[in-house]
XYZ file of C-alpha atoms in Angstrom:
354
model
C 8.724 -13.414 35.473
C 7.590 -12.229 38.769
C 4.358 -13.820 40.068
C 2.536 -10.847 40.110
C 3.086 -10.058 36.509
C 0.219 -8.679 34.299
C 1.659 -10.738 31.974
C 3.359 -14.419 31.857
C 4.537 -16.423 28.944
C 2.544 -19.926 28.468
C 2.225 -22.734 26.117
C -0.689 -20.625 24.143
C 1.026 -17.301 24.419
C 1.681 -14.301 26.664
C -1.586 -14.605 29.442
C -3.398 -11.951 31.213
C -4.613 -13.598 34.050
C -6.556 -10.675 35.694
C -8.271 -10.249 32.278
C -8.558 -14.026 31.275
C -7.131 -12.914 27.397
C -3.923 -13.167 25.258
C -1.679 -10.883 23.625
C -0.476 -12.159 20.181
C -1.120 -15.844 20.764
C 0.787 -18.621 19.086
C -1.788 -20.973 19.309
C -5.986 -20.948 19.304
C -7.259 -19.436 22.440
C -10.984 -18.262 23.930
C -9.818 -14.142 23.214
C -7.102 -12.939 21.864
C -5.427 -8.825 21.635
C -3.540 -8.943 18.778
C -1.197 -6.192 17.875
C -0.944 -7.205 13.671
C -2.282 -9.276 11.506
C 1.400 -11.168 10.550
C 1.221 -14.863 10.663
C 4.018 -14.673 13.852
C 1.211 -12.334 15.775
C -2.229 -13.464 14.528
C -2.955 -16.743 15.112
C -5.723 -18.889 12.928
C -8.869 -20.618 15.211
C -8.931 -18.110 18.034
C -12.532 -17.639 19.611
C -12.910 -13.422 19.273
C -9.916 -11.285 18.270
C -9.250 -7.939 19.377
C -7.479 -4.841 17.196
C -7.234 -2.078 15.674
C -10.297 -0.465 14.070
C -7.616 0.538 11.243
C -6.030 -3.188 11.028
C -9.607 -4.646 11.503
C -10.351 -5.443 7.489
C -6.883 -6.689 7.117
C -6.907 -8.875 10.122
C -10.280 -10.211 8.793
C -8.926 -11.196 5.314
C -6.053 -12.964 7.314
C -8.230 -14.558 9.752
C -11.121 -15.742 7.422
C -14.379 -14.429 7.392
C -15.845 -17.060 9.827
C -13.150 -14.903 12.021
C -15.335 -12.946 15.363
C -12.944 -9.626 14.960
C -13.560 -6.779 17.313
C -12.181 -3.244 16.416
C -10.981 -0.207 19.032
C -10.015 2.975 17.658
C -6.790 3.750 18.450
C -6.408 5.550 22.073
C -9.826 4.630 23.458
C -9.949 1.892 26.433
C -12.302 -1.093 27.344
C -12.143 -2.920 30.347
C -11.681 -6.880 30.323
C -11.938 -8.661 33.721
C -10.916 -5.525 35.611
C -7.945 -4.207 33.055
C -8.081 -1.295 31.126
C -6.929 -2.172 27.399
C -6.051 0.464 25.021
C -4.617 -0.088 21.510
C -1.739 2.949 20.247
C 0.256 3.109 16.549
C 2.806 1.207 16.040
C 3.804 2.382 12.499
C 4.999 -1.180 11.333
C 1.994 -1.768 8.651
C -1.876 -1.098 8.815
C -3.527 -1.427 11.673
C -0.783 -2.202 13.817
C -0.897 -1.614 17.444
C 1.021 -0.738 21.094
C -1.254 -2.747 23.523
C -1.764 -0.800 26.767
C -2.748 -2.865 29.632
C -3.657 -0.950 33.090
C -4.553 -2.887 36.123
C -4.257 -1.708 40.052
C -1.930 1.270 39.459
C 0.407 -0.649 36.953
C 0.834 0.363 33.553
C 2.332 -2.590 30.669
C 2.739 -1.849 27.090
C 3.649 -4.061 24.493
C 5.054 -3.351 21.077
C 4.299 -5.576 18.633
C 6.121 -4.882 15.980
C 7.069 -1.413 15.116
C 8.862 1.588 13.239
C 9.881 5.053 14.278
C 10.213 6.533 10.549
C 6.555 7.423 9.569
C 5.663 6.088 6.063
C 2.483 6.530 3.857
C 0.590 3.198 4.294
C 0.040 3.567 8.411
C -0.609 5.730 11.108
C 2.592 6.658 12.492
C 4.250 5.356 15.886
C 3.618 6.742 19.549
C 5.282 6.247 22.398
C 3.485 4.984 25.269
C 3.999 6.061 28.531
C 4.513 2.502 31.205
C 6.102 1.250 34.098
C 7.003 -2.220 31.861
C 7.735 -2.094 28.360
C 7.633 -5.631 26.403
C 9.844 -4.220 22.961
C 10.935 -6.195 20.514
C 14.553 -6.125 19.213
C 15.084 -7.988 15.336
C 17.085 -5.128 14.403
C 18.852 -4.914 18.457
C 22.254 -4.041 17.462
C 23.856 -0.719 16.497
C 24.891 -1.728 13.079
C 21.710 -1.313 12.044
C 20.466 2.324 11.526
C 18.370 2.782 8.513
C 19.102 5.542 5.592
C 16.458 7.835 4.517
C 13.390 6.293 2.919
C 12.852 8.927 0.839
C 16.367 7.849 -0.618
C 15.501 4.516 -0.508
C 12.759 5.123 -2.913
C 14.419 7.152 -5.182
C 17.057 4.351 -5.758
C 14.075 1.952 -6.164
C 12.479 4.245 -8.837
C 16.181 4.963 -11.191
C 16.802 1.323 -10.788
C 13.125 0.020 -12.152
C 14.290 3.234 -14.699
C 17.239 1.855 -15.950
C 15.360 -2.067 -16.415
C 13.108 -0.528 -18.431
C 15.639 1.628 -20.776
C 17.729 -1.797 -21.255
C 14.160 -3.907 -22.187
C 14.180 -5.769 -18.740
C 11.093 -6.282 -16.377
C 11.702 -5.406 -12.423
C 11.117 -8.282 -9.365
C 11.125 -6.270 -6.451
C 10.443 -8.682 -3.658
C 8.798 -7.125 -0.325
C 7.052 -9.431 1.879
C 2.733 -9.632 0.830
C 1.390 -7.827 3.694
C 2.961 -4.233 4.512
C 6.078 -4.154 3.162
C 4.879 -4.814 -0.325
C 2.183 -2.021 0.269
C 4.654 0.603 1.656
C 7.032 -0.236 -1.499
C 3.778 0.256 -4.011
C 3.335 3.782 -1.942
C 6.325 5.045 -3.668
C 6.684 3.547 -7.140
C 6.344 6.440 -10.444
C 3.463 4.896 -12.288
C 5.112 7.221 -15.138
C 7.978 4.530 -14.748
C 5.617 1.913 -16.298
C 3.045 -0.141 -15.797
C 2.947 -1.823 -12.347
C 2.439 -5.791 -11.602
C 1.176 -8.016 -8.193
C 1.390 -11.465 -7.052
C -1.752 -12.436 -6.163
C -0.718 -12.624 -2.465
C -0.289 -9.003 -2.889
C -3.104 -7.995 -4.623
C -4.935 -9.690 -2.463
C -3.812 -7.418 0.440
C -3.727 -4.659 -1.496
C -7.732 -4.366 -1.799
C -7.614 -4.470 1.951
C -5.220 -1.616 2.252
C -7.032 0.731 -0.454
C -10.379 -0.276 1.323
C -9.289 1.304 4.688
C -8.219 4.676 3.043
C -4.280 4.323 1.626
C -3.470 5.727 -1.869
C -1.655 3.263 -3.756
C -0.904 3.199 -7.903
C -2.596 1.227 -10.040
C -1.866 -2.227 -10.311
C -2.855 -5.403 -11.960
C -3.002 -9.068 -11.133
C 0.038 -10.872 -13.125
C -1.629 -13.659 -13.385
C -4.399 -12.093 -15.039
C -1.605 -11.539 -17.846
C -2.350 -12.758 -21.243
C -0.158 -16.129 -22.184
C 2.913 -14.389 -23.846
C 2.641 -10.998 -22.923
C 5.927 -8.655 -22.869
C 6.891 -7.991 -19.441
C 9.535 -5.399 -20.704
C 9.595 -2.165 -18.794
C 6.866 -3.131 -15.950
C 7.419 -3.572 -12.564
C 6.397 -6.468 -10.633
C 5.780 -7.074 -6.720
C 5.738 -9.973 -5.241
C 6.906 -11.869 -1.820
C 10.567 -12.759 -1.321
C 9.409 -16.520 -1.772
C 8.527 -16.134 -5.372
C 12.639 -15.344 -6.212
C 13.730 -18.145 -8.163
C 10.545 -19.773 -9.005
C 8.914 -20.805 -12.101
C 5.754 -17.982 -11.799
C 9.282 -15.354 -11.231
C 11.094 -16.492 -14.606
C 8.135 -15.908 -17.123
C 8.983 -12.405 -16.464
C 12.389 -12.811 -18.201
C 14.462 -11.047 -19.228
C 14.337 -9.474 -15.283
C 16.501 -7.657 -12.539
C 15.039 -8.728 -9.545
C 15.738 -6.935 -6.311
C 14.472 -7.047 -2.483
C 13.684 -4.495 0.301
C 15.135 -5.290 3.747
C 16.541 -4.214 6.643
C 19.094 -7.085 6.297
C 20.421 -6.066 3.269
C 22.463 -3.787 5.825
C 24.728 -6.990 5.711
C 25.883 -6.867 1.857
C 26.945 -10.821 2.177
C 22.599 -11.220 2.380
C 22.529 -10.333 -1.308
C 25.024 -12.149 -2.110
C 23.787 -15.299 -0.634
C 20.010 -14.646 -2.378
C 21.924 -14.482 -5.371
C 19.540 -11.384 -6.063
C 20.584 -8.025 -8.786
C 19.858 -5.646 -5.913
C 19.426 -4.925 -2.131
C 17.060 -1.728 -1.015
C 17.356 -1.774 3.000
C 14.154 -1.067 4.215
C 12.152 -2.401 7.085
C 8.794 -1.822 8.863
C 10.833 -2.608 11.721
C 12.628 -0.431 14.335
C 16.816 0.023 14.182
C 18.886 0.221 16.820
C 18.964 4.245 17.051
C 14.676 3.802 17.180
C 14.670 1.399 19.484
C 16.885 3.132 22.193
C 15.016 6.120 21.499
C 11.820 4.425 21.831
C 12.498 2.422 25.087
C 13.617 5.894 26.474
C 10.129 7.460 25.368
C 8.017 5.272 27.269
C 9.560 6.118 30.847
C 9.652 2.225 31.496
C 11.912 1.689 34.785
C 11.542 -2.221 33.318
C 11.560 -3.288 30.183
C 10.877 -7.042 29.063
C 12.862 -7.868 24.947
C 11.927 -10.099 23.006
C 12.262 -11.661 19.302
C 15.474 -10.470 17.749
C 18.888 -9.440 19.527
C 17.774 -10.486 22.655
C 20.870 -10.790 25.192
C 22.515 -7.699 23.118
C 20.022 -5.169 23.854
C 19.275 -6.735 27.597
C 22.749 -5.923 28.088
C 22.958 -2.354 27.136
C 19.593 -1.899 28.789
C 21.266 -2.890 32.046
C 24.313 -0.979 31.531
C 21.526 2.286 31.439
C 20.268 1.436 34.681
C 16.771 -0.450 33.457
C 15.811 -3.411 34.717
C 15.827 -5.970 31.586
C 15.782 -9.565 30.992
C 14.731 -11.368 27.354
C 11.068 -12.159 27.179
C 11.058 -16.056 25.576
C 8.318 -15.820 22.568
C 7.713 -17.523 19.105
C 7.573 -14.263 17.344
C 9.848 -14.506 14.537
C 9.728 -10.565 13.563
C 11.186 -9.879 9.837
C 11.900 -13.669 8.424
C 11.309 -15.659 5.128
C 8.803 -18.100 7.247
C 6.769 -15.198 8.232
C 6.924 -14.471 4.722
C 6.280 -18.442 3.244
C 3.339 -18.489 5.318
C 1.302 -15.937 4.169
C 2.277 -16.380 0.673
C 1.251 -20.085 0.538
C -1.835 -19.100 2.727
C -3.188 -16.093 0.181
C -1.457 -17.179 -3.274
C -4.399 -19.693 -3.903
C -7.002 -17.687 -3.025
C -6.094 -14.823 -4.931
C -5.525 -16.784 -8.154
C -9.072 -17.569 -8.034
C -10.663 -14.236 -6.935
C -8.720 -11.787 -7.659
C -9.462 -9.769 -11.247
C -6.861 -7.473 -12.890
C -7.028 -3.927 -12.036
C -8.732 -1.237 -13.951
């Protein structure tokens, strides 16, 4: 990093000294600008949060009722300590944003997590023109190229239909925040009833409150003892796999939706019946196209295959370097943190949907 950089990494997170705030801090700070509500980007205990208007409801749930959450509509700007700040759609989950910072004629953009393929549960990604682009690289290898989203959804519904016809339940695993709602939006309710893990159902309410259309769902924990689950679809976070909670749905078939399913060995190691290639992160072609669309001459690469991406960008004539952060991207640690936090409260609060 350079001494006069607008952002610099610290023990608390990415700090903007000119505005005296942090972007996605990993420890509590007085003022945080937050790209989205996933656990590795939104830290509990900050004095004040700024996020997109679309994502304010989800962030409030994640940070707690007492958290001070300020909402900024996409594309509108505010000035914080002389730095002009605006938020722009990242297409990752509901309310996910890229943070645009402008100071003394220089523009920085922080991508947070993002994907370029639109889906029904969030505002699509929009490139942000900038001088310096801070990008994730969770799937920053040429091997990662996502299939058609609709083709994957068709596979999931066909798998569910086959399980129903065989007298089995279907347990579909995806992160409680974002991935689960994207999956539900594509499920065909004509096949059978849809049930959810408590961590998922709690966040479903925030998505519905935000205007996202989801099919009818019911909280699985509210079902009567001895219920038959044959033909049902149950959506849960990956941490539920292999637990006593999941085994109660037997006989069942278990599938997971993740970008990591590009590598078949990942599915075998997890002892899953099906793996569906679906990620809320950008793939290799999308990553390269997004970087080009920014027009940035300097690119800072974080979390993922950073060295591979940096080497490739340098070969293309760009100034590129690795930016060390504590963001994790798509991984089990994020899932466990969210599920553990939400399930206890969800079990007490969430009622069976009509």
